[in-house]
XYZ file of C-alpha atoms in Angstrom:
506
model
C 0.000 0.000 0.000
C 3.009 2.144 0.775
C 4.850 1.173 -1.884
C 2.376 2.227 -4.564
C 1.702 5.549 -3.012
C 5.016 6.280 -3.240
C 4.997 5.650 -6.714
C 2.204 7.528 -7.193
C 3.970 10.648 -6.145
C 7.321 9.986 -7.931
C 5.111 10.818 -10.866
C 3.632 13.522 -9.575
C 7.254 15.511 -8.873
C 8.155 14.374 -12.538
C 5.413 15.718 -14.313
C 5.541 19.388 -12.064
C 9.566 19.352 -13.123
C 8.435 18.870 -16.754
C 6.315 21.936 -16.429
C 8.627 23.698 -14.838
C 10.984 22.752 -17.223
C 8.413 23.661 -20.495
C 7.565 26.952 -18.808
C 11.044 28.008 -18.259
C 11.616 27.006 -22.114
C 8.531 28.988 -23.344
C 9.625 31.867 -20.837
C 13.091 32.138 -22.532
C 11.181 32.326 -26.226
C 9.297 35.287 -24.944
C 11.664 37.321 -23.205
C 13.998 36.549 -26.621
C 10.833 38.072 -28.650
C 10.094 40.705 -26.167
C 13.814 41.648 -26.995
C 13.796 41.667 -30.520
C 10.544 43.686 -30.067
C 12.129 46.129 -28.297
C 14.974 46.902 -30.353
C 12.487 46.940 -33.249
C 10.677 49.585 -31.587
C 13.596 51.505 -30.960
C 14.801 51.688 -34.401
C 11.563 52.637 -35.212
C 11.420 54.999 -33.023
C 15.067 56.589 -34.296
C 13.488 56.227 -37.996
C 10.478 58.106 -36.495
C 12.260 60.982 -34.771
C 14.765 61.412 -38.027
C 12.114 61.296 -40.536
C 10.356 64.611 -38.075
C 13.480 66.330 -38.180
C 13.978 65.982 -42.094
C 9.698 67.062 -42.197
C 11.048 69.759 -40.005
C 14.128 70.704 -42.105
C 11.357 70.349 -45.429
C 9.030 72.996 -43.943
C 11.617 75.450 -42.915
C 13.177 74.980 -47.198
C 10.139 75.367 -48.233
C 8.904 78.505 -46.423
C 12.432 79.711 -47.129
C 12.141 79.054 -51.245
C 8.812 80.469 -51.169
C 10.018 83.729 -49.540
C 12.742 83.711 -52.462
C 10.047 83.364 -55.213
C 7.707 85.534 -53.797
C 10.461 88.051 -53.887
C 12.009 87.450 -56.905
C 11.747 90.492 -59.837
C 10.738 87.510 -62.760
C 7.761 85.841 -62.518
C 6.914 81.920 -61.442
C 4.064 80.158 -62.691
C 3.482 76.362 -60.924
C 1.180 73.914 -61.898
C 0.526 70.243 -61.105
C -0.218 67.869 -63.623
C -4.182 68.781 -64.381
C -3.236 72.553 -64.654
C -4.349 73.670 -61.054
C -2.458 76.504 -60.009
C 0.226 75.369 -57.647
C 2.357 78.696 -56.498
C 2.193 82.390 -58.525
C 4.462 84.711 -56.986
C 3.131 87.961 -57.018
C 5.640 89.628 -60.331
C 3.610 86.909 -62.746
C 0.465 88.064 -60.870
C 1.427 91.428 -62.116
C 3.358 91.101 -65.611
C 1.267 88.562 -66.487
C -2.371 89.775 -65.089
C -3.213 86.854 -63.180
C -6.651 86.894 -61.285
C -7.384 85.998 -58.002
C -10.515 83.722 -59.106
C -7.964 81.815 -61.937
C -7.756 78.528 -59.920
C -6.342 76.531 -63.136
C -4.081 77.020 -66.473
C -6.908 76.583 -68.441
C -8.965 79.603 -66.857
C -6.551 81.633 -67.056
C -5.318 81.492 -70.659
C -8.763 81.510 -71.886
C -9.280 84.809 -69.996
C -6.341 86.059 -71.688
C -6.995 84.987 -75.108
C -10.347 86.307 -74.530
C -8.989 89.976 -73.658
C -6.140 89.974 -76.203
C -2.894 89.940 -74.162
C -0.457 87.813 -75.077
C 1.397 87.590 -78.565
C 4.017 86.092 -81.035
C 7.571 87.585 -81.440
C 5.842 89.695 -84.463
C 3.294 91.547 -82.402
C 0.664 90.994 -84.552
C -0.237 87.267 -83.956
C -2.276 86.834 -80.890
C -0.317 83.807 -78.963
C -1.649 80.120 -78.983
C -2.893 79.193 -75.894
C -1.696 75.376 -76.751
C 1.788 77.280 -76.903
C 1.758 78.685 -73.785
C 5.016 77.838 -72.357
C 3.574 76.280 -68.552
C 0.736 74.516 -70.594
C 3.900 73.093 -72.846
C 5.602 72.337 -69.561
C 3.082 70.190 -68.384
C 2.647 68.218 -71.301
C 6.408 67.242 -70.708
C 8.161 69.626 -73.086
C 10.926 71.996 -72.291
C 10.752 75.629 -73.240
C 14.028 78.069 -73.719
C 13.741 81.502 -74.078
C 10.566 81.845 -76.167
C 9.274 85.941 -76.582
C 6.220 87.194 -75.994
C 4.384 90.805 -75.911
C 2.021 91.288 -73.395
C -0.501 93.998 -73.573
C -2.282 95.111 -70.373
C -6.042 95.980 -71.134
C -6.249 98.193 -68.282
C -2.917 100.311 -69.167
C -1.960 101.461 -72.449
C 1.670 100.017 -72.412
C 3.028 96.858 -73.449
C 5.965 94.677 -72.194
C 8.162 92.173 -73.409
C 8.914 88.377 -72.067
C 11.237 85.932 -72.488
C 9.877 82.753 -71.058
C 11.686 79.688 -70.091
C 9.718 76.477 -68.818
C 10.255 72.944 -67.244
C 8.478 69.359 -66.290
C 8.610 68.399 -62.889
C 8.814 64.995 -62.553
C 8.579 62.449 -59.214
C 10.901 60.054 -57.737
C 10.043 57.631 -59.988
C 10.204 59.766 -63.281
C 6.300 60.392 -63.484
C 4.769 63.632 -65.096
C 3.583 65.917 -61.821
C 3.332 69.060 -63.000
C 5.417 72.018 -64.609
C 7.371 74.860 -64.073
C 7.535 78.646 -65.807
C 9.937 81.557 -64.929
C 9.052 84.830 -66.820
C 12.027 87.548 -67.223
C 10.740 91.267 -68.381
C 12.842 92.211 -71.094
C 10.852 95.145 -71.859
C 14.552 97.476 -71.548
C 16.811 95.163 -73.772
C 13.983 95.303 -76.854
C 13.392 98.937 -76.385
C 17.370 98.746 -76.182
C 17.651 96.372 -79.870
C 14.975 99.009 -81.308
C 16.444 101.617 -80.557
C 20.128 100.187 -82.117
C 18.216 99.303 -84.678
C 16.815 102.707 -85.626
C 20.636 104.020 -85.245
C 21.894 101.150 -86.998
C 19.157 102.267 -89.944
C 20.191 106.160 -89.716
C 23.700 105.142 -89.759
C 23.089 103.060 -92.648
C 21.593 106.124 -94.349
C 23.471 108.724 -93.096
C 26.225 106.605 -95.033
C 24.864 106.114 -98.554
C 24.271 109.741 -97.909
C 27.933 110.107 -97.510
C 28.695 107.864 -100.619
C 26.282 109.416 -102.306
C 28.110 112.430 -101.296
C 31.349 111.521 -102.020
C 30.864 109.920 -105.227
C 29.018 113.482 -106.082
C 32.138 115.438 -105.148
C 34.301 112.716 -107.020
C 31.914 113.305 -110.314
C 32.447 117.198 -109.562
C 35.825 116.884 -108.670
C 36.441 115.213 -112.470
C 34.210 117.360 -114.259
C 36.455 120.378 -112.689
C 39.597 118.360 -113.833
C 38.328 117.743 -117.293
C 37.072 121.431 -117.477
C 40.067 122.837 -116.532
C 42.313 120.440 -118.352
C 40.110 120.953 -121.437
C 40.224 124.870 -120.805
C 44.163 124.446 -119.929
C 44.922 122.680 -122.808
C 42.802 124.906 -125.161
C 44.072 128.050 -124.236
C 47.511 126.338 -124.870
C 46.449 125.283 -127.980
C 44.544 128.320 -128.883
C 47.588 130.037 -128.258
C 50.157 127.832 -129.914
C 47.901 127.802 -132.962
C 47.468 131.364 -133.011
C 51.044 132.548 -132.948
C 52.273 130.002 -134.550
C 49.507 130.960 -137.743
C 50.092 134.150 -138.371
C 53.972 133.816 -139.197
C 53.298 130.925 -141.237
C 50.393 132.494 -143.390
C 53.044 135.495 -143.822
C 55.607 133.183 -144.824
C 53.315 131.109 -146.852
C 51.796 133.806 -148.751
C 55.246 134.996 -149.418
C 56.535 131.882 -151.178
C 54.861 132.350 -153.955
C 56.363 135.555 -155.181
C 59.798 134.887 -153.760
C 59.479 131.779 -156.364
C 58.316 134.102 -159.110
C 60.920 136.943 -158.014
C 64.018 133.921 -157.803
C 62.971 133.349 -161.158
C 62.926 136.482 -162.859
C 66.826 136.859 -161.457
C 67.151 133.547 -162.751
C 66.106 134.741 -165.762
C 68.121 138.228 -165.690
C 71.645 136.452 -164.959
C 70.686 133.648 -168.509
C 69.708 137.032 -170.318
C 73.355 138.391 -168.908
C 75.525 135.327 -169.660
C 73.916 135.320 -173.238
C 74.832 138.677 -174.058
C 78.200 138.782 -171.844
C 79.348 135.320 -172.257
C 83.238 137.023 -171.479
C 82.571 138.676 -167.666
C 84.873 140.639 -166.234
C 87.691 138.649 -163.997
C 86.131 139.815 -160.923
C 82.305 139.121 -161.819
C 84.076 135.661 -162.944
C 85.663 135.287 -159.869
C 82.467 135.682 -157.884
C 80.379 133.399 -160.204
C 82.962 130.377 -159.245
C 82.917 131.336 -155.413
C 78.916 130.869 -155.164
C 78.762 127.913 -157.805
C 76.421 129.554 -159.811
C 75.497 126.479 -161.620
C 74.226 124.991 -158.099
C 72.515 127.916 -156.754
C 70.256 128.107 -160.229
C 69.592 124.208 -159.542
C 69.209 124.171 -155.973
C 67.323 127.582 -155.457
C 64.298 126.172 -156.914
C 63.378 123.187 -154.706
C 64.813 125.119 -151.577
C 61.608 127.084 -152.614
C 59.937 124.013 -152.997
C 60.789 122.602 -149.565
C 59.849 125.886 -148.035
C 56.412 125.382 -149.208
C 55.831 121.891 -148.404
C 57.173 122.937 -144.676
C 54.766 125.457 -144.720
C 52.226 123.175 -145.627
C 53.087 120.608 -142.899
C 52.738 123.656 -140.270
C 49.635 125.071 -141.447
C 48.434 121.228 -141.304
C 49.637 121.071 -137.796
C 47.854 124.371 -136.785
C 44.788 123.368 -137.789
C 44.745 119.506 -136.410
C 45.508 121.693 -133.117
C 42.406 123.929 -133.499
C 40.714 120.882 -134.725
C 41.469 118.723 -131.812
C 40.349 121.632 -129.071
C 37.574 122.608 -131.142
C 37.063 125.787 -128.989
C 35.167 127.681 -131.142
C 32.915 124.908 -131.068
C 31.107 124.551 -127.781
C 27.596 123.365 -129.075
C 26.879 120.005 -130.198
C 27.346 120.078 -134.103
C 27.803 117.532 -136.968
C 31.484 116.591 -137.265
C 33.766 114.535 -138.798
C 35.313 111.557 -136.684
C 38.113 110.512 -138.722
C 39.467 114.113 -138.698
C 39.279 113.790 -134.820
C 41.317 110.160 -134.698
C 43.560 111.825 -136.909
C 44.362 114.776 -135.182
C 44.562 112.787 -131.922
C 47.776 110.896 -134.197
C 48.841 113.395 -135.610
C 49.698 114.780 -132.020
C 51.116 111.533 -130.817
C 53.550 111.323 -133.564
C 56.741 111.805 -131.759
C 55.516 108.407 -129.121
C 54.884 106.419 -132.504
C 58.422 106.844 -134.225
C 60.938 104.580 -133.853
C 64.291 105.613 -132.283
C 67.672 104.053 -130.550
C 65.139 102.586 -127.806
C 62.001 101.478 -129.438
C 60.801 100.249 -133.071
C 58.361 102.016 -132.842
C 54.616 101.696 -133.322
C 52.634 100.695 -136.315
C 49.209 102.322 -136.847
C 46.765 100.100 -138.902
C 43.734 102.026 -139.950
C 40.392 100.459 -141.481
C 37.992 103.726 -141.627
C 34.233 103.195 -142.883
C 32.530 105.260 -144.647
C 30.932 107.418 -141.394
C 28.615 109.913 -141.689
C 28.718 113.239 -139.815
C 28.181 112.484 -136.078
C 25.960 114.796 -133.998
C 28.346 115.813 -131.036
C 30.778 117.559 -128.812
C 33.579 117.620 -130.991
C 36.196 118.734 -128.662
C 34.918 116.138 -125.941
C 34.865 113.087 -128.515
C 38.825 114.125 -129.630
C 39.678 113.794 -126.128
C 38.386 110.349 -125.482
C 40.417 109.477 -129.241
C 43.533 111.060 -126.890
C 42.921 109.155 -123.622
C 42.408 106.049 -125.355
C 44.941 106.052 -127.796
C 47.803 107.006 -125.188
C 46.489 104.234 -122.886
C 47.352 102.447 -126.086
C 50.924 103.636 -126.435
C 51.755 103.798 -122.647
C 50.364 99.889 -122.653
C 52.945 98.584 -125.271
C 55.629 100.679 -124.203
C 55.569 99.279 -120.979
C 55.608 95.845 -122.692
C 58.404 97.044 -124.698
C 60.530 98.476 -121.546
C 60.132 95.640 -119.702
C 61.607 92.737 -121.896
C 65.015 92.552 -121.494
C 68.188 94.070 -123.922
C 68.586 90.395 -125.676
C 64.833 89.786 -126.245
C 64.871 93.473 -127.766
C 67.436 92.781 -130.475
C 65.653 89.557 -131.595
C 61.795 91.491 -131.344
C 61.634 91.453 -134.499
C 62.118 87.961 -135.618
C 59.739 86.390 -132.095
C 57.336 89.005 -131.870
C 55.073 91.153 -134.251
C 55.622 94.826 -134.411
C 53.653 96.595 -131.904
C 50.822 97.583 -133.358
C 47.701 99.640 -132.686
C 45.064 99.253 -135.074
C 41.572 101.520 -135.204
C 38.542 100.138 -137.347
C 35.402 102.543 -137.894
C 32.177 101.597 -139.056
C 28.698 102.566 -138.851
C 25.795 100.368 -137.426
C 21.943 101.366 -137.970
C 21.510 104.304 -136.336
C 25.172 104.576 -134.461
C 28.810 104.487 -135.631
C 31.407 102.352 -133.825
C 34.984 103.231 -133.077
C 37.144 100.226 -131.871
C 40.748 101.192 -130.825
C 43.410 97.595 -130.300
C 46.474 97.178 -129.151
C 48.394 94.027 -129.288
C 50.017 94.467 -125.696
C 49.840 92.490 -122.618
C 46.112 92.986 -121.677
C 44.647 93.576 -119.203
C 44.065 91.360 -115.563
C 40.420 89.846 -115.075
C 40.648 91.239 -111.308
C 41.012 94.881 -112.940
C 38.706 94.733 -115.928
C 35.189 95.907 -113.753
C 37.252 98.881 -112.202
C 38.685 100.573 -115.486
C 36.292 102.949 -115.415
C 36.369 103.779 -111.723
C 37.644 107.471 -110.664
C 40.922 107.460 -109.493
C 41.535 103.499 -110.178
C 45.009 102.910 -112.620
C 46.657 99.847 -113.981
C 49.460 102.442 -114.426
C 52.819 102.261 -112.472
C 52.990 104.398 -109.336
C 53.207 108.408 -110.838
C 52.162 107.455 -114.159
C 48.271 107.972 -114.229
C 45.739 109.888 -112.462
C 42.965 107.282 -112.805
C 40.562 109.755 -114.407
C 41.142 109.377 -118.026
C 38.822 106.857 -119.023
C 36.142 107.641 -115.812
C 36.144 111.101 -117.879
C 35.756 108.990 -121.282
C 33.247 107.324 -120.141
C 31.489 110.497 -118.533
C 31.998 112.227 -122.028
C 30.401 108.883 -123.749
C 27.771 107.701 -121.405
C 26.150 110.624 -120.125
C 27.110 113.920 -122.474
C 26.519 111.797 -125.708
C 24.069 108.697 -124.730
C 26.546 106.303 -126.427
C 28.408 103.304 -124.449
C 32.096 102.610 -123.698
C 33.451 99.009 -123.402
C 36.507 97.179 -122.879
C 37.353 93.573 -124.093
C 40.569 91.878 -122.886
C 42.639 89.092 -121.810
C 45.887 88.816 -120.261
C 48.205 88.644 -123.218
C 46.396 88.976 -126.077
C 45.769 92.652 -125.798
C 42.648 95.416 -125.421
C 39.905 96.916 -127.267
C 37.926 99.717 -126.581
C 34.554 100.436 -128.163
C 32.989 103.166 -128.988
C 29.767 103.494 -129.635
C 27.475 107.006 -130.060
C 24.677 107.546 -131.877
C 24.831 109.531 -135.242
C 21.043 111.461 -134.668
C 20.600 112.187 -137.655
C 18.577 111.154 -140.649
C 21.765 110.371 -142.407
C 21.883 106.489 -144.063
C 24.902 104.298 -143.327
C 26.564 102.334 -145.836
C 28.578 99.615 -144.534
């Protein structure tokens, strides 16, 4: 009986330590849990008092940025993603007339295109409101720098934008709204007109000058030509004059001084007929003079008198011919006598001498009529061109050197200046050619510039043919051209009309 009470409570005590031993266990899980609770709650409570400082530090930015933007001089449109009006600091309130009842994009730029405000770059076009740069913004588009005039309804006065706009975008890239900044520029355009309209009076006031000057370059010409022209005939005039009366007296003397040498002619054959036996002295004084060669040689001494006088009266009058002072309307004359007078002067530059062979004149003269025109004008464009002629193949000639001079005329031809007339409907046509070097492709549109010279340095004015082409062009409605390439010469052309009811005959 004892025995199996005892054994009854063995079993008892074992299955109170297994208890114990399970709670203990079970104990040990919770207080491990417990544990890892409580650190859990502590970092969540460090997360927790961070993330209410960085809220803090958020605020205080944000009330900071907005005090920037509400203070800033351009204006700042926001908007979220629908268009509802996120932030408008108060200069795009003003510049741009926002409303205080414009709760959205839309509103607003309806309003505006409704009253007229906004437009394009040109003024003129009223601006898109499916171009407004904040609308373009929040369709995801970036905006630099677009222009646009605003004009204020309420004031008459109108100001200038540049607009620049932005997406804004989440942490994860998504659309949320947009961003416009608005800069007055009003000053810099009023600025750019304003250079503008100096830029354009600047541009005038300078064709006014080159107007100008090429006015005083035309006068200054016209006074060289006159007073060359007036120089030169007075010199002529002059020349001519003094040299024409002597001549005439000695010209209209020849004729009896012939007739008087040959009635003493005459008188000494009458005295040696009937005194064939002279005294010694009269003897001695026929053998001294060589009577036999004064009768013979007395005659064409005459004779060479006259033709001399001939040659200077010729002279005299291709002078007066070539002035033409007494001439100073516009009267039918005679070209040909005007080329050659112009020759006739240059004679002395077309022999040939020690230095130079000379220069060969080739003439092929039409049958012109009597040209309507300035004589003494037309003579000196025959005188500018035809020493631009000699000066051009003398230079050639000068500058080859001694050896190719002595052998010129076996490699080269003569130089040679040929001058063709003809006659053309109702105009006649001068062309004057030299074979010399030409002239450069660079220089060709400039030849009949003032002051411009293919000349060496002190050898030409640069006015001769600009006062050619003066005399051609504009005193006698004709035309003036050149035609030439490097090394195979020039030609100038004449061409004036006859005006008259003359025919041509070719």
């Amino acid at each position: 009986m004892n025995d199996t009470n005892h054994v009854t409570e063995s079993q008892e005590v074992e299955q109170l330590r297994a208890q114990v031993v399970a709670l203990e266990e079970l104990l040990e899980v919770y207080e491990q849990e417990t544990l890892e609770k409580s650190v859990r709650l502590e970092a969540a409570l460090v997360d927790l008092q961070e993330r209410a400082q960085q809220l803090a530090y958020s605020e205080e930015a944000l009330r900071v940025l907005k005090s920037i933007l509400e203070s800033m001089g351009d204006g700042v449109m926001v908007a979220d993603e629908a268009g509802r009006f996120l932030f408008i600091n108060p200069a795009a309130k003003q510049v741009l007339g926002v409303q205080p009842d414009s709760s959205s994009l839309e509103q607003w730029t309806t309003q505006q295109a409704n009253l007229g405000s906004f437009y394009l770059p040109d003024a003129k076009t009223p601006y898109p409101t499916e171009q407004f740069p904040l609308v373009r913004a929040i369709q995801g588009e970036a905006v630099n720098a677009t222009e646009m005039l605003v004009r204020s309804p309420q004031k008459d006065e109108s100001i200038w934008l540049s607009a620049t706009a932005r997406s804004l975008r989440d942490d994860s890239g998504i659309l949320c709204g947009g961003v416009a900044v608005f800069h007055n520029i009003t000053t810099i355009k009023q600025t750019e007109e304003a250079l503008r309209q100096s830029e354009g009076r600047s541009r005038e006031q300078a064709q006014r000058l080159k107007q100008t000057l090429r006015t005083l370059q035309d006068t200054q010409s016209k006074l060289v030509q006159s007073e060359k022209m007036s120089s030169l005939g007075q010199l002529v005039a002059g020349v001519a004059h003094e040299i024409n009366n002597p001549i005439n007296f000695i010209y209209g003397n020849i004729h009896p001084a012939e007739q008087y040498v040959q009635d003493l002619l005459h008188l000494v054959d009458l005295y040696q007929q009937y005194y064939p036996e002279p005294l010694p002295a009269i003897q001695t004084e026929i053998e001294t003079m060589d009577l036999s060669f004064l009768r013979a040689d007395l005659p064409k001494l005459l004779s060479s008198m006259r033709i001399g006088s001939d040659r200077i009266r010729q002279i005299v009058l291709s002078l007066r011919n070539f002035s033409r002072l007494d001439e100073a309307g516009m009267k039918p004359s005679n070209l040909h006598e005007g080329i050659d007078s112009s020759l006739l002067m240059l004679q002395n530059r077309l022999k040939p001498n020690a230095e130079s062979p000379g220069i060969q004149i080739v003439q092929h003269y039409g049958k012109l009529p009597l040209v309507e025109c300035y004589a003494g004008q037309i003579n000196q464009v025959f005188m500018n061109l035809l020493v631009n002629a000699v000066d051009a193949l003398a230079e050639t000639h000068n500058a080859q050197p001694n050896e190719q001079l002595s052998s010129r005329a076996v490699d080269s031809p003569l130089p040679t200046i040929t001058i063709i007339t003809e006659c053309s409907d109702t105009q006649v046509i001068v062309r004057i050619r030299d074979n010399g070097p030409g002239i450069s492709p660079s220089a060709l549109p400039r030849l009949f510039d003032p002051f411009f010279t293919t000349k060496s340095v002190g050898q030409g004015t640069g006015l001769g043919l600009y006062i050619s082409y003066q005399i051609i062009a504009e005193q006698h409605r004709g035309s003036l051209e050149c035609y030439s390439e490097p090394g195979q010469g020039a030609e100038f052309q004449v061409c004036i009309p006859v005006q008259q009811t003359t025919v041509c005959k070719m």
